[in-house]
Amino acid sequence: MSRPRTLFEKIWDEHVVCQPAGEPALLYVDLHLVHEVTSPQAFEGLRLAGRPVRRPDLSFATVDHNVPTLAAERSIIRDPIAAQQVEALRRNCRDFGVPLFDIGSTEQGIVHVIGPELGLTRPGITIVCGDSHTSTHGAFGALAFGIGTSEVEHVLATQCLRQQRPKTLQIMVRGSLPQGVTAKDLVLGIIGRIGTDGATGYVIEYAGEAVRALSMEGRMTLCNMSIEAGARAGMVAPDETTFAYLRGRRFVPKGEVWDQAVAHWKTLPTDPGAQFDRVVEIDAASLAPAVTWGTNPGMVVPVTERVPDPQRLPSEAERGAALRALEYMGLRPGTPMQEVAVNRVFIGSCTNARLEDLRAAARVAKGHKVSAKVQAMVVPGSQAIKQAAEKEKLDQVFREAGFEWRESGCSMCLGMNPDILQPLERCASTSNRNFEGRQGARGRTHLVSPAMAAAAAIAGHFVDIRNWEYRD
Amino acid sequence: MQAFQVHTGKVAPLDRANVDTDQIIPKQFLKRIERSGYGQFLFYDWRYLPDGKPNPEFVLNQTRYAGAGILLAGKNFGCGSSREHAPWALLDYGFRAVIAPSFADIFANNCIKNGLLPVVLDDAKVAELLAKTARVEIYQLKVDLVEREVRDDSGFVARFEMDDFKRKFLLEGLDDIGLTLKHHSAITEYEKQRRASASPAS
Ligand code: SF4
């Protein structure tokens, strides 16, 4: 019997092309996802060096960051610099033979939403993209991580990456998540505990009963925010939930190859006795619906608590950072989170804009009205999700409640398109980053789950979703 | 790519932890398709007031730090988005090295690919340097990758780690892709034995 190995080690070992003396391993990339913001300089580099894309058949592109989410604005992007960037991707894809899911196609969507949806994301493979939230795809038991533009060019040219082997961290979530506590609350809880650099240098494997019980959507939310704890990749071992999600999707194997694939995928989970470099245990029962109060995702409390008092923090550095964050956020220490009023609500992003997320938000919204003081929008993660939601009439529920219903894209997750916060606006957002200015210069972001965001839209302030009056 | 061997220059302190790449270069400047010209947007929301005037409170706007080539920062510098525009902006502004107690992984990688040296020193050493930059009007450091050390001319010396490959890569300014393409036949061999299920079905 060979030495017991972790899920990560199995994938890593299978993808080492060679290990030249004195150099890091050369790792093969099975799937390269491309978007408009981090790729133009990479394609330009290829052009200048006269290099082709080695495997256009393993590369797939979409436009998501820049695209407007109002149907009427999608065909002609008004921002000339954004339009130029989208046009550059079109030309690059044409010139180098890379398939593109463009605006107007039914496959368009946020890169980390469409990969899984199309079955491009599969267990056991390596996936990279010039985007830090590539960690999302690890939900399928793939090794997926974000890279910079130089590395994008490197992968386009060679289909490989030179990689230092990361360390492994197992996050063992014991017990089951309480009612009203979602994957988003779990991952925010984890980051709050280990910190925004708590997993730097590690690949995380999420394990335990609570993780096994998550749907694929929930696992994607969890892995998505691994980077917010510093980990380039987060993973969940594939199981029947994974296989059931993938079966029949466009790019997954069919017939006999499917059976062989599943047989292989079943060998991937971490062997009993395999060693991780570090283990963190989380008690699922201790978690509650979470809201961030500061300017990084680790600045988070249960919704039932108050804005923390910086003076009570243990170190000078933490006190300074918290004071700065509170000043930026316009919050006073000791204010109950449920008294914090919002004027914008954003339900979207690669963290929480999948069908399950929209269903959860719609269930909260049903029969209620968005507060007169709040502007709320729902931006599905992909056109396919938009269609599926409309088939279930979720769009009607949202519209009747007073939410805007948009076309797919990154939207106000980072506000590269026209969807941005105005200075000092306060937003309950289902996205992943509450950094200063992330959703718009001087805008104030609070990260929450989709149900919590919908409830905040209606109440006009944060509420504990566990006490929500559902009208379905 | 630009090589890095030794740089001697003025030090600018940015005494904050968890400086994310959204702060280093905000999203509105990522729409350009060039690699150059990002220095003007570096730390944009901190450097400029809402009316577009320079913010006199922000450290890089103080004349004593003008022309600094070394940035001294808090832990977890460069966290968040993978945007390589962050090192492009730092380099274009004039920085050749960043010294911090820790860096985010993707950012540190991106720096090395561009010849911007990320130097990890422990908290105590960084605190010592912060104190020196506050005390000395024009504080200069020599960052030496050949010797893997940082020193000033008044007795401060600190060694730093950098693995041999990255060091060689930076010292020689190697062509990353060219280096990998030397293993062309190994890649082709590898591709022959890939699992069918590793490729997207057509
Ligand atoms: S939704 Fe947000 S985090 Fe996700 S890829 Fe788009 S910009 Fe990045």
CSV table of C-alpha atoms in Angstrom, one decimal, chain A residues 24 33 42 44 57 102 151 153 171 191 229 237 247 277 289 292 329-330 383 401:
chain,number,residue,atom,x,y,z
A,24,PRO,CA,10.0,24.4,-8.7
A,33,LEU,CA,-10.4,30.3,-17.7
A,42,ALA,CA,-0.9,38.4,-21.6
A,44,GLU,CA,-0.2,41.1,-26.2
A,57,ASP,CA,-9.0,23.6,-26.5
A,102,ASP,CA,-19.6,36.6,-25.2
A,151,GLU,CA,1.3,33.7,-15.3
A,153,GLU,CA,0.6,34.5,-20.5
A,171,ILE,CA,-10.5,22.8,8.3
A,191,ILE,CA,-12.1,33.9,8.4
A,229,ALA,CA,-8.2,33.8,4.4
A,237,ALA,CA,-13.6,16.1,-1.6
A,247,ARG,CA,-24.0,14.5,-14.6
A,277,ASP,CA,0.6,20.4,7.8
A,289,PRO,CA,-25.7,34.5,10.8
A,292,THR,CA,-18.9,42.2,8.6
A,329,MET,CA,-17.4,52.7,7.8
A,330,GLY,CA,-19.0,55.5,9.8
A,383,GLN,CA,-27.5,34.1,-18.0
A,401,ALA,CA,-41.0,43.2,-3.7
